CSV table of C-alpha atoms and ligand atoms in Angstrom, one decimal:
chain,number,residue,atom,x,y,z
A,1,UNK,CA,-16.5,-29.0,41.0
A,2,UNK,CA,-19.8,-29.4,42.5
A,3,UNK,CA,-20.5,-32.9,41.8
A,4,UNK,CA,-17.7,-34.4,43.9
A,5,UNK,CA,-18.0,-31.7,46.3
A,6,UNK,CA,-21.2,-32.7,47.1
A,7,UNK,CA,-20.0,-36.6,47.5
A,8,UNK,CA,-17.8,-35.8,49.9
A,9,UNK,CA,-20.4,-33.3,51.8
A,10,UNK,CA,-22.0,-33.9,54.9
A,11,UNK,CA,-25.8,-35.3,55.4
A,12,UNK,CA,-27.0,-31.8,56.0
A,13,UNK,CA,-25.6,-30.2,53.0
A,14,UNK,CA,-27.0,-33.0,50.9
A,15,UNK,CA,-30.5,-33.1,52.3
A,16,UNK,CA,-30.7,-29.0,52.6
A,17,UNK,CA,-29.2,-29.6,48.5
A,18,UNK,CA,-32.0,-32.4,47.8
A,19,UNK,CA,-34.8,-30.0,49.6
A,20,UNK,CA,-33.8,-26.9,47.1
A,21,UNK,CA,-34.2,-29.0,44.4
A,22,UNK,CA,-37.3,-30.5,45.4
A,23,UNK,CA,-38.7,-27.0,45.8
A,24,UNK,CA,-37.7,-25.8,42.8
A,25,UNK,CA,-39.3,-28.3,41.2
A,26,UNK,CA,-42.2,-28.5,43.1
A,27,UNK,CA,-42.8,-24.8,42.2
A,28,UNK,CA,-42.0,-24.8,38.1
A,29,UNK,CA,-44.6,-27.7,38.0
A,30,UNK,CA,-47.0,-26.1,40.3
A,31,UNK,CA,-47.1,-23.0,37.9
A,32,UNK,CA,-47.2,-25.1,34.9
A,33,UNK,CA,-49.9,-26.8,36.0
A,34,UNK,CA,-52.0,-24.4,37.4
A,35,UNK,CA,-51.3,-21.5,35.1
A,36,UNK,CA,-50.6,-23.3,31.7
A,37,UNK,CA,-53.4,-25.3,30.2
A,38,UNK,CA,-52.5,-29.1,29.8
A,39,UNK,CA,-50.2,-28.9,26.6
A,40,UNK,CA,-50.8,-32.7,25.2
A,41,UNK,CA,-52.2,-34.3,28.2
A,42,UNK,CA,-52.5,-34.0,32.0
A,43,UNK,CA,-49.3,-33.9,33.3
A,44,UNK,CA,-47.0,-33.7,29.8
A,45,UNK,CA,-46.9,-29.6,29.8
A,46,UNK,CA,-43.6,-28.4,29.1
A,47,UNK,CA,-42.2,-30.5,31.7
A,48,UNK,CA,-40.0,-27.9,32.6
A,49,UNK,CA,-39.6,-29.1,36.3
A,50,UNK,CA,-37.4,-32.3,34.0
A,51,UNK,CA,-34.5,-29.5,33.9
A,52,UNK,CA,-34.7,-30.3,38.0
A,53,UNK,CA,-34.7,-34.0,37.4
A,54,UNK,CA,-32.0,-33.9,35.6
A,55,UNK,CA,-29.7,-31.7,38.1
A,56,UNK,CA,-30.7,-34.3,40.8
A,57,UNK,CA,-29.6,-36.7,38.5
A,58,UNK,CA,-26.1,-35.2,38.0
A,59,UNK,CA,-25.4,-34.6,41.6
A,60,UNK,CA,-27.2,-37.6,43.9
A,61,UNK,CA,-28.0,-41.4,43.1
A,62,UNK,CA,-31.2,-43.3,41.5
A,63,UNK,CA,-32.5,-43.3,45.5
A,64,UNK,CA,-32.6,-39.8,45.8
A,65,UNK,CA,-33.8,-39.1,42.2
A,66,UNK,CA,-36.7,-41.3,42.6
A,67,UNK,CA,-37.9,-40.0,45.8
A,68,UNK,CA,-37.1,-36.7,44.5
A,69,UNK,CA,-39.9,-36.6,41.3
A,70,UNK,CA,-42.3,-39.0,43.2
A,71,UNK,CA,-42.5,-36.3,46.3
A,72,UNK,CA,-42.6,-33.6,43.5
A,73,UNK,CA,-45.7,-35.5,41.5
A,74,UNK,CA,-47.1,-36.1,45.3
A,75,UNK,CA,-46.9,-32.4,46.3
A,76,UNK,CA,-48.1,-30.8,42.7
A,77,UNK,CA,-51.1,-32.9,42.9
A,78,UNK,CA,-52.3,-32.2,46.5
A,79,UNK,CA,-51.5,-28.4,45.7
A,80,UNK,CA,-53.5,-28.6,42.4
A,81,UNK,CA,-56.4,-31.4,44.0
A,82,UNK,CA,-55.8,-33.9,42.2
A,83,UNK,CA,-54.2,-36.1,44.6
A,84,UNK,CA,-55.2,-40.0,43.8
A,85,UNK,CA,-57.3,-39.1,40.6
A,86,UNK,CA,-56.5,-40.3,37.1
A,87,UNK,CA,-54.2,-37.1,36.8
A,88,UNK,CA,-51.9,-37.8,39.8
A,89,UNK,CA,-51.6,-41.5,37.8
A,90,UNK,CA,-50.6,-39.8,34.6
A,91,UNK,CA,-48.2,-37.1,36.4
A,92,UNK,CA,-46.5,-40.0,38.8
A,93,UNK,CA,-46.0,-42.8,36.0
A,94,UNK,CA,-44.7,-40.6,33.6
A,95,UNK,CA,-42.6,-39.0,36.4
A,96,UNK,CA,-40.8,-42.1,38.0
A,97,UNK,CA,-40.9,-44.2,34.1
A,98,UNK,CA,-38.6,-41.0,32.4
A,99,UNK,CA,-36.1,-40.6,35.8
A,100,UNK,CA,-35.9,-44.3,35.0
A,101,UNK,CA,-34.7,-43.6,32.1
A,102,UNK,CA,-32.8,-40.8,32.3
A,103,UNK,CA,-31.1,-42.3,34.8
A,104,UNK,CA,-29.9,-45.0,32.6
A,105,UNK,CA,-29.3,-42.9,29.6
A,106,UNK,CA,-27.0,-40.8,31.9
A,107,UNK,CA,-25.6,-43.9,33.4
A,108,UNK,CA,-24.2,-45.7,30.1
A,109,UNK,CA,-24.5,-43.6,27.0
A,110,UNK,CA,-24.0,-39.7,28.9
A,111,UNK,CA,-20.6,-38.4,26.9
A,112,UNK,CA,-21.2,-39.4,23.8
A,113,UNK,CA,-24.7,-37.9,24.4
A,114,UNK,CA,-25.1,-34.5,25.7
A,115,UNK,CA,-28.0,-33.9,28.2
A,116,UNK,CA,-30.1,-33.2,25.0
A,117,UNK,CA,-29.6,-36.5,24.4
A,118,UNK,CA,-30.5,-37.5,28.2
A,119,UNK,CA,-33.3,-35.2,28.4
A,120,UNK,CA,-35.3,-36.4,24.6
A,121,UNK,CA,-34.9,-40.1,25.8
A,122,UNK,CA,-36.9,-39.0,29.1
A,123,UNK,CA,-39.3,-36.8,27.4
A,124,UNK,CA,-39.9,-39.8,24.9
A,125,UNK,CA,-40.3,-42.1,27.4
A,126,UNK,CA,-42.6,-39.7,29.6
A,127,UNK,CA,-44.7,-39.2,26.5
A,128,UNK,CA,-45.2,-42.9,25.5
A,129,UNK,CA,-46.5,-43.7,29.3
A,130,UNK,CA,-48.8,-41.2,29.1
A,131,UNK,CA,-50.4,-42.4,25.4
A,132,UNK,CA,-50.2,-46.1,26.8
A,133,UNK,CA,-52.1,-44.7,30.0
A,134,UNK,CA,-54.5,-43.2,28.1
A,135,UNK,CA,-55.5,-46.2,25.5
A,136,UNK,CA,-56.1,-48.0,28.9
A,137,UNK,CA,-58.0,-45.4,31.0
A,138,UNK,CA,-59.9,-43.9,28.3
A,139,UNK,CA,-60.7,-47.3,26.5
A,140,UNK,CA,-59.9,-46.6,22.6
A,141,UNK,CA,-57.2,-48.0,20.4
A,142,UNK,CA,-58.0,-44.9,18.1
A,143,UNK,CA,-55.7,-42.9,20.8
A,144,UNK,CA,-52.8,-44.3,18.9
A,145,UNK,CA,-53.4,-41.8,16.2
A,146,UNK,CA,-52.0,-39.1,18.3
A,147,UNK,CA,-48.6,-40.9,18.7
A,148,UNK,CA,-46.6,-38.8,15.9
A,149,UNK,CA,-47.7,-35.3,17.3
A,150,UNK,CA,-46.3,-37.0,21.5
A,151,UNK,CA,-42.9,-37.9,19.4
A,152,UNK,CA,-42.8,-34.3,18.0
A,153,UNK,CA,-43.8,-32.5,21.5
A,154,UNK,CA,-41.5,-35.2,23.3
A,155,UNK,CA,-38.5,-33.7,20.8
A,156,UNK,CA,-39.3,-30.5,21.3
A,157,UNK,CA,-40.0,-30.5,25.4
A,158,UNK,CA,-36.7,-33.2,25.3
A,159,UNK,CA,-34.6,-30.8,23.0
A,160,UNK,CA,-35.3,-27.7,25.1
A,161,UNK,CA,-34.9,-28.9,28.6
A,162,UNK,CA,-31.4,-30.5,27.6
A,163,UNK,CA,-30.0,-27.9,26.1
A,164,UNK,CA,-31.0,-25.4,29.2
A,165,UNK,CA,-29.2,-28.2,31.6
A,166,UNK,CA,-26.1,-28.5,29.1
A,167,UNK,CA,-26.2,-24.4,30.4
A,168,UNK,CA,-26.6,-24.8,34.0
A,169,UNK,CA,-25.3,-28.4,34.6
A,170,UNK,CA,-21.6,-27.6,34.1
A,171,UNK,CA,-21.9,-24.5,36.2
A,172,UNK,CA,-23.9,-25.9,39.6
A,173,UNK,CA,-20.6,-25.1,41.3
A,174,UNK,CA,-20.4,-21.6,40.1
A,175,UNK,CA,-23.3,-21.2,42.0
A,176,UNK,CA,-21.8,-20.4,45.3
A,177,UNK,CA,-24.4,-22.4,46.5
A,178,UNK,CA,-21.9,-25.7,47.9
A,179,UNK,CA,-19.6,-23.2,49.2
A,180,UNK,CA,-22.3,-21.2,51.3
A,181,UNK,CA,-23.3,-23.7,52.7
A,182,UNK,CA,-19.8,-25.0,53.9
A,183,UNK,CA,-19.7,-22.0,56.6
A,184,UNK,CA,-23.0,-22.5,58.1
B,1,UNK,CA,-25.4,-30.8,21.6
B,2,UNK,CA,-22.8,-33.7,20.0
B,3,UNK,CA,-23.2,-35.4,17.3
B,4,UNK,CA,-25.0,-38.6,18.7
B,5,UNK,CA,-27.3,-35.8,20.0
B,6,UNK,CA,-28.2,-35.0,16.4
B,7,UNK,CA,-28.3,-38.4,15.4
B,8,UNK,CA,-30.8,-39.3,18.1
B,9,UNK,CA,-32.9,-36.5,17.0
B,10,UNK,CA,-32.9,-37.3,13.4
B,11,UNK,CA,-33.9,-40.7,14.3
B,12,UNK,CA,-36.8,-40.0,16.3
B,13,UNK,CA,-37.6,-37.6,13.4
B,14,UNK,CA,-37.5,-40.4,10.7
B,15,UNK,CA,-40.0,-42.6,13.5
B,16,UNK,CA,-42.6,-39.1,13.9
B,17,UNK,CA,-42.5,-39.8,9.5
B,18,UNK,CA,-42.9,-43.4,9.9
B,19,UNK,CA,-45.4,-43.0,12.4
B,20,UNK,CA,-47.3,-41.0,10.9
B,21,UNK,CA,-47.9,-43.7,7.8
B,22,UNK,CA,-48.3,-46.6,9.8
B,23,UNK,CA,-50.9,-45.5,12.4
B,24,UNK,CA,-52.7,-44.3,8.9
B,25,UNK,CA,-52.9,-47.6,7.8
B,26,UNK,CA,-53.3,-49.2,11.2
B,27,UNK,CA,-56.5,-47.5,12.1
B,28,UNK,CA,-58.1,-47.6,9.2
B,29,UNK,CA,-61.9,-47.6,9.2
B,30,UNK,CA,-64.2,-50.5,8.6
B,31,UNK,CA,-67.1,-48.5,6.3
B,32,UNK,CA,-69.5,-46.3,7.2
B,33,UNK,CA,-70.8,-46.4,10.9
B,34,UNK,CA,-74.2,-45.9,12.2
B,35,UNK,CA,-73.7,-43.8,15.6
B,36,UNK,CA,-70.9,-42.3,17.8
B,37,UNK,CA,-70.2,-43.1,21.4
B,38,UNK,CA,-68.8,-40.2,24.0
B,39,UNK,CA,-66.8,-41.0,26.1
B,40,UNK,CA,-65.2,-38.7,29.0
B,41,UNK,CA,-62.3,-40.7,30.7
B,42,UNK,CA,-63.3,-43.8,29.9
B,43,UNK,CA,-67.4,-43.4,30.9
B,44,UNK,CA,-69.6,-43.1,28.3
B,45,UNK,CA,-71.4,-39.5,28.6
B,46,UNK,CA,-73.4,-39.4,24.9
B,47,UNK,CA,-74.7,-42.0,22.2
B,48,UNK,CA,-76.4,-40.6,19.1
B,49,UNK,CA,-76.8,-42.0,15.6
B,50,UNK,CA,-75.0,-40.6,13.0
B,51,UNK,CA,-78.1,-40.0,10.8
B,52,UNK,CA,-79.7,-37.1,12.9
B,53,UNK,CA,-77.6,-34.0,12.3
B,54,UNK,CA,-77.0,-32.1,15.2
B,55,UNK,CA,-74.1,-30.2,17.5
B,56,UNK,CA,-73.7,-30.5,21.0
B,57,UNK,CA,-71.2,-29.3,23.8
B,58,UNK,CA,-69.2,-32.1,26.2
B,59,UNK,CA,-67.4,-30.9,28.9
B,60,UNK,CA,-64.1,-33.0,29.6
B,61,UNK,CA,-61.8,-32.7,32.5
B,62,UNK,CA,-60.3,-29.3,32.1
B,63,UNK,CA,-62.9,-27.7,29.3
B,64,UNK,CA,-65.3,-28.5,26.8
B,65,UNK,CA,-65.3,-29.7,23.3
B,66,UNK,CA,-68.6,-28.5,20.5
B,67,UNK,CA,-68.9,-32.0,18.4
B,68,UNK,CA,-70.7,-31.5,15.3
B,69,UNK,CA,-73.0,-34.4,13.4
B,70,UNK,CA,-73.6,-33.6,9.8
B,71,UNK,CA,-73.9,-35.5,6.2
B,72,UNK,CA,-73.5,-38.5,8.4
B,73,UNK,CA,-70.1,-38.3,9.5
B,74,UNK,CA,-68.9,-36.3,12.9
B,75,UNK,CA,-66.3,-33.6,13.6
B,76,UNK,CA,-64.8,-32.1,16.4
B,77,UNK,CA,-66.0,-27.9,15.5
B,78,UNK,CA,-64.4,-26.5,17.6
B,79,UNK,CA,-62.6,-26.8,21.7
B,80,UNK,CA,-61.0,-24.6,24.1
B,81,UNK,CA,-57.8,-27.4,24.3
B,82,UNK,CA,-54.8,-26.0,23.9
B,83,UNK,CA,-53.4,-28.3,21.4
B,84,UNK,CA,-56.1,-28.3,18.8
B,85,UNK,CA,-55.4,-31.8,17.4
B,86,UNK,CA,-59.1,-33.1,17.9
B,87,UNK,CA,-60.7,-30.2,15.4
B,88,UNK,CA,-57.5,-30.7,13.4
B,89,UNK,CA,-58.5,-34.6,13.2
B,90,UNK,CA,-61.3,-33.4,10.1
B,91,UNK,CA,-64.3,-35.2,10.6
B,92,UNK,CA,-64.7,-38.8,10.1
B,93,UNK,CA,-67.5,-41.4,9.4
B,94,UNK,CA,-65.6,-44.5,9.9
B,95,UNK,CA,-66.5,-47.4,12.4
B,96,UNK,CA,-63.6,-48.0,14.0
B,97,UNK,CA,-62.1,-44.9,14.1
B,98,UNK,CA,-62.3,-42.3,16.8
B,99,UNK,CA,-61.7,-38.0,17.6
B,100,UNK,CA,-59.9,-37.9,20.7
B,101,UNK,CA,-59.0,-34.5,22.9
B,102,UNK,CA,-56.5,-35.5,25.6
B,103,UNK,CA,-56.4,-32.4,27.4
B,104,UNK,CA,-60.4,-32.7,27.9
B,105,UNK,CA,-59.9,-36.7,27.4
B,106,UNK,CA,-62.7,-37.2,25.1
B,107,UNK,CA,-63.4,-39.6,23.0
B,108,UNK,CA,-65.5,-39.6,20.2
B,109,UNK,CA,-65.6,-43.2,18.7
B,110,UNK,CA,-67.8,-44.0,15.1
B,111,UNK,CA,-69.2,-47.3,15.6
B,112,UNK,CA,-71.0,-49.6,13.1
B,113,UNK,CA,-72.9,-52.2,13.0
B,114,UNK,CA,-73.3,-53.9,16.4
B,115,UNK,CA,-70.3,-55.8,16.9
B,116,UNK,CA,-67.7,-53.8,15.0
B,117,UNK,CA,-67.2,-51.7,18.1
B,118,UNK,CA,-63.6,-51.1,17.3
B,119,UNK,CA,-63.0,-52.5,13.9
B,120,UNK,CA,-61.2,-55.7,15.0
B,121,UNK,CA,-64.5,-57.4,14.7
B,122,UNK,CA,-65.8,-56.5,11.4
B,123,UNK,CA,-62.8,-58.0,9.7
B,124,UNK,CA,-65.1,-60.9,9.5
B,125,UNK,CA,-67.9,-60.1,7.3
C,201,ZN,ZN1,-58.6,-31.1,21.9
């Protein structure tokens, strides 16, 4: 399957693997963010480009993830302008804090949890960094109010983006893609 | 989905219940306040009294939101966010308590007397 075939690839098949990815989810955040208003808050959307996240997560390690959504919060926010501004703050915390976790989630409790399960934990995680930014950058308590209605959105973003990767996930070998690339 | 899947869901379901009831309580107003503050990421843009009826427009970060003063209390009338939740907030006269639209990250905070900016402080009465 494609997971161990891509451990036992070469450099160039993982990098030209890593760069795909990174594109792909360069480009679903890119239209989410400059096509879809901001759903809860800047950066939160439907947080589609997660589904990408969590492919990197099933075929490379926590370095490669990492560098993966921080490059992909990097590039979205000098596409969009926003590079350095309180909106390239929210999109990279909430970015690295939920690979974090997802990474973790995958690590220990993945099996007993689907990628559902994976992908709610992230989107929960995602969505409580982004209220906690918020109460500090905007500068009111009162902000806490909205924290049912990020649970909800988290459950619903978290809930949809697993179940599209419990789809795709198991079939990344099907592809064609790995073996392509083998007779370059 | 498994079934830890489901249980994970349900859980997080029962906390978006319990949430709901404790941030009620939490937040809970302090009396009547005397003016609201605007605030657009943090700075304040606006400070009117809560006795002068009136409506104006703020524009946030990605659109603008119509803030209405009226009967002493304030109210988010309407905004071009896509979520809604700050006109679905109602209006409120509270000190202490505040509108917020994250998209446009605005805050509207009631405040009362001088030192009960936040509601912490007027505990002490
Ligand atoms: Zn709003």
């Amino acid at each position: 399957m494609s997971i161990d075939a891509l451990a036992a690839a070469s450099p160039a098949k993982k990098m030209s693997t890593a760069a795909l990815l990174l594109a792909a989810g360069i480009m679903i955040q890119g239209i989410e963010a400059v096509y879809l208003p901001p759903m809860m808050i800047p950066g939160a959307k439907l947080g589609l480009a997660n589904s990408i996240t969590m492919l990197a997560i099933i075929l490379f390690g926590w370095r490669e993830v990492l560098t993966h959504v921080a490059l992909r919060a990097t590039s979205v926010s000098l596409i969009t302008g926003t590079f350095l501004s309180t909106t390239y703050i929210y999109s990279l915390t909430g970015a690295l804090l939920s690979a974090i976790a997802m990474l973790v989630v995958y690590r220990y409790l993945y099996g007993p949890l689907s990628y559902v399960g994976v992908s709610v934990f992230g989107a929960l995680v995602h969505n409580l960094t982004q209220l906690t930014l918020s109460i500090f950058i905007l500068g009111h308590i009162g902000i806490v109010s909205l924290l049912p209605w990020l649970l909800v959105f988290a459950l619903l973003t978290g809930t949809g983006n697993g179940s599209l990767v419990n789809i795709v996930g198991p079939r990344l070998g099907d592809l064609g893609l790995f073996g392509r690339l083998d007779h370059i | 989905m498994t079934i830890w899947d489901k249980l994970l869901i349900t859980t997080v379901l029962a906390a978006v219940a319990a949430s709901f009831f404790i941030v009620g309580a939490a937040l809970g107003g302090t009396g009547p306040g005397e003016s609201i503050i605007v605030k657009v990421d943090g700075v304040v843009a606006k400070r009117l009294p809560l006795g002068e009826p009136t409506t104006l427009t703020i524009k946030g970060r990605s659109g603008s939101c119509r803030i209405q003063v009226a009967n002493g209390a304030v109210s988010m009338v309407s905004s071009d966010c896509p979520n809604g939740l700050c006109v679905a907030a109602g209006s409120t006269n509270e000190a202490g308590k505040a509108i917020v639209c994250l998209p446009h990250r605005i805050v509207v905070e009631v405040i009362g007397t001088a030192s009960s900016s936040n509601g912490v402080d007027a505990v002490v009465r």
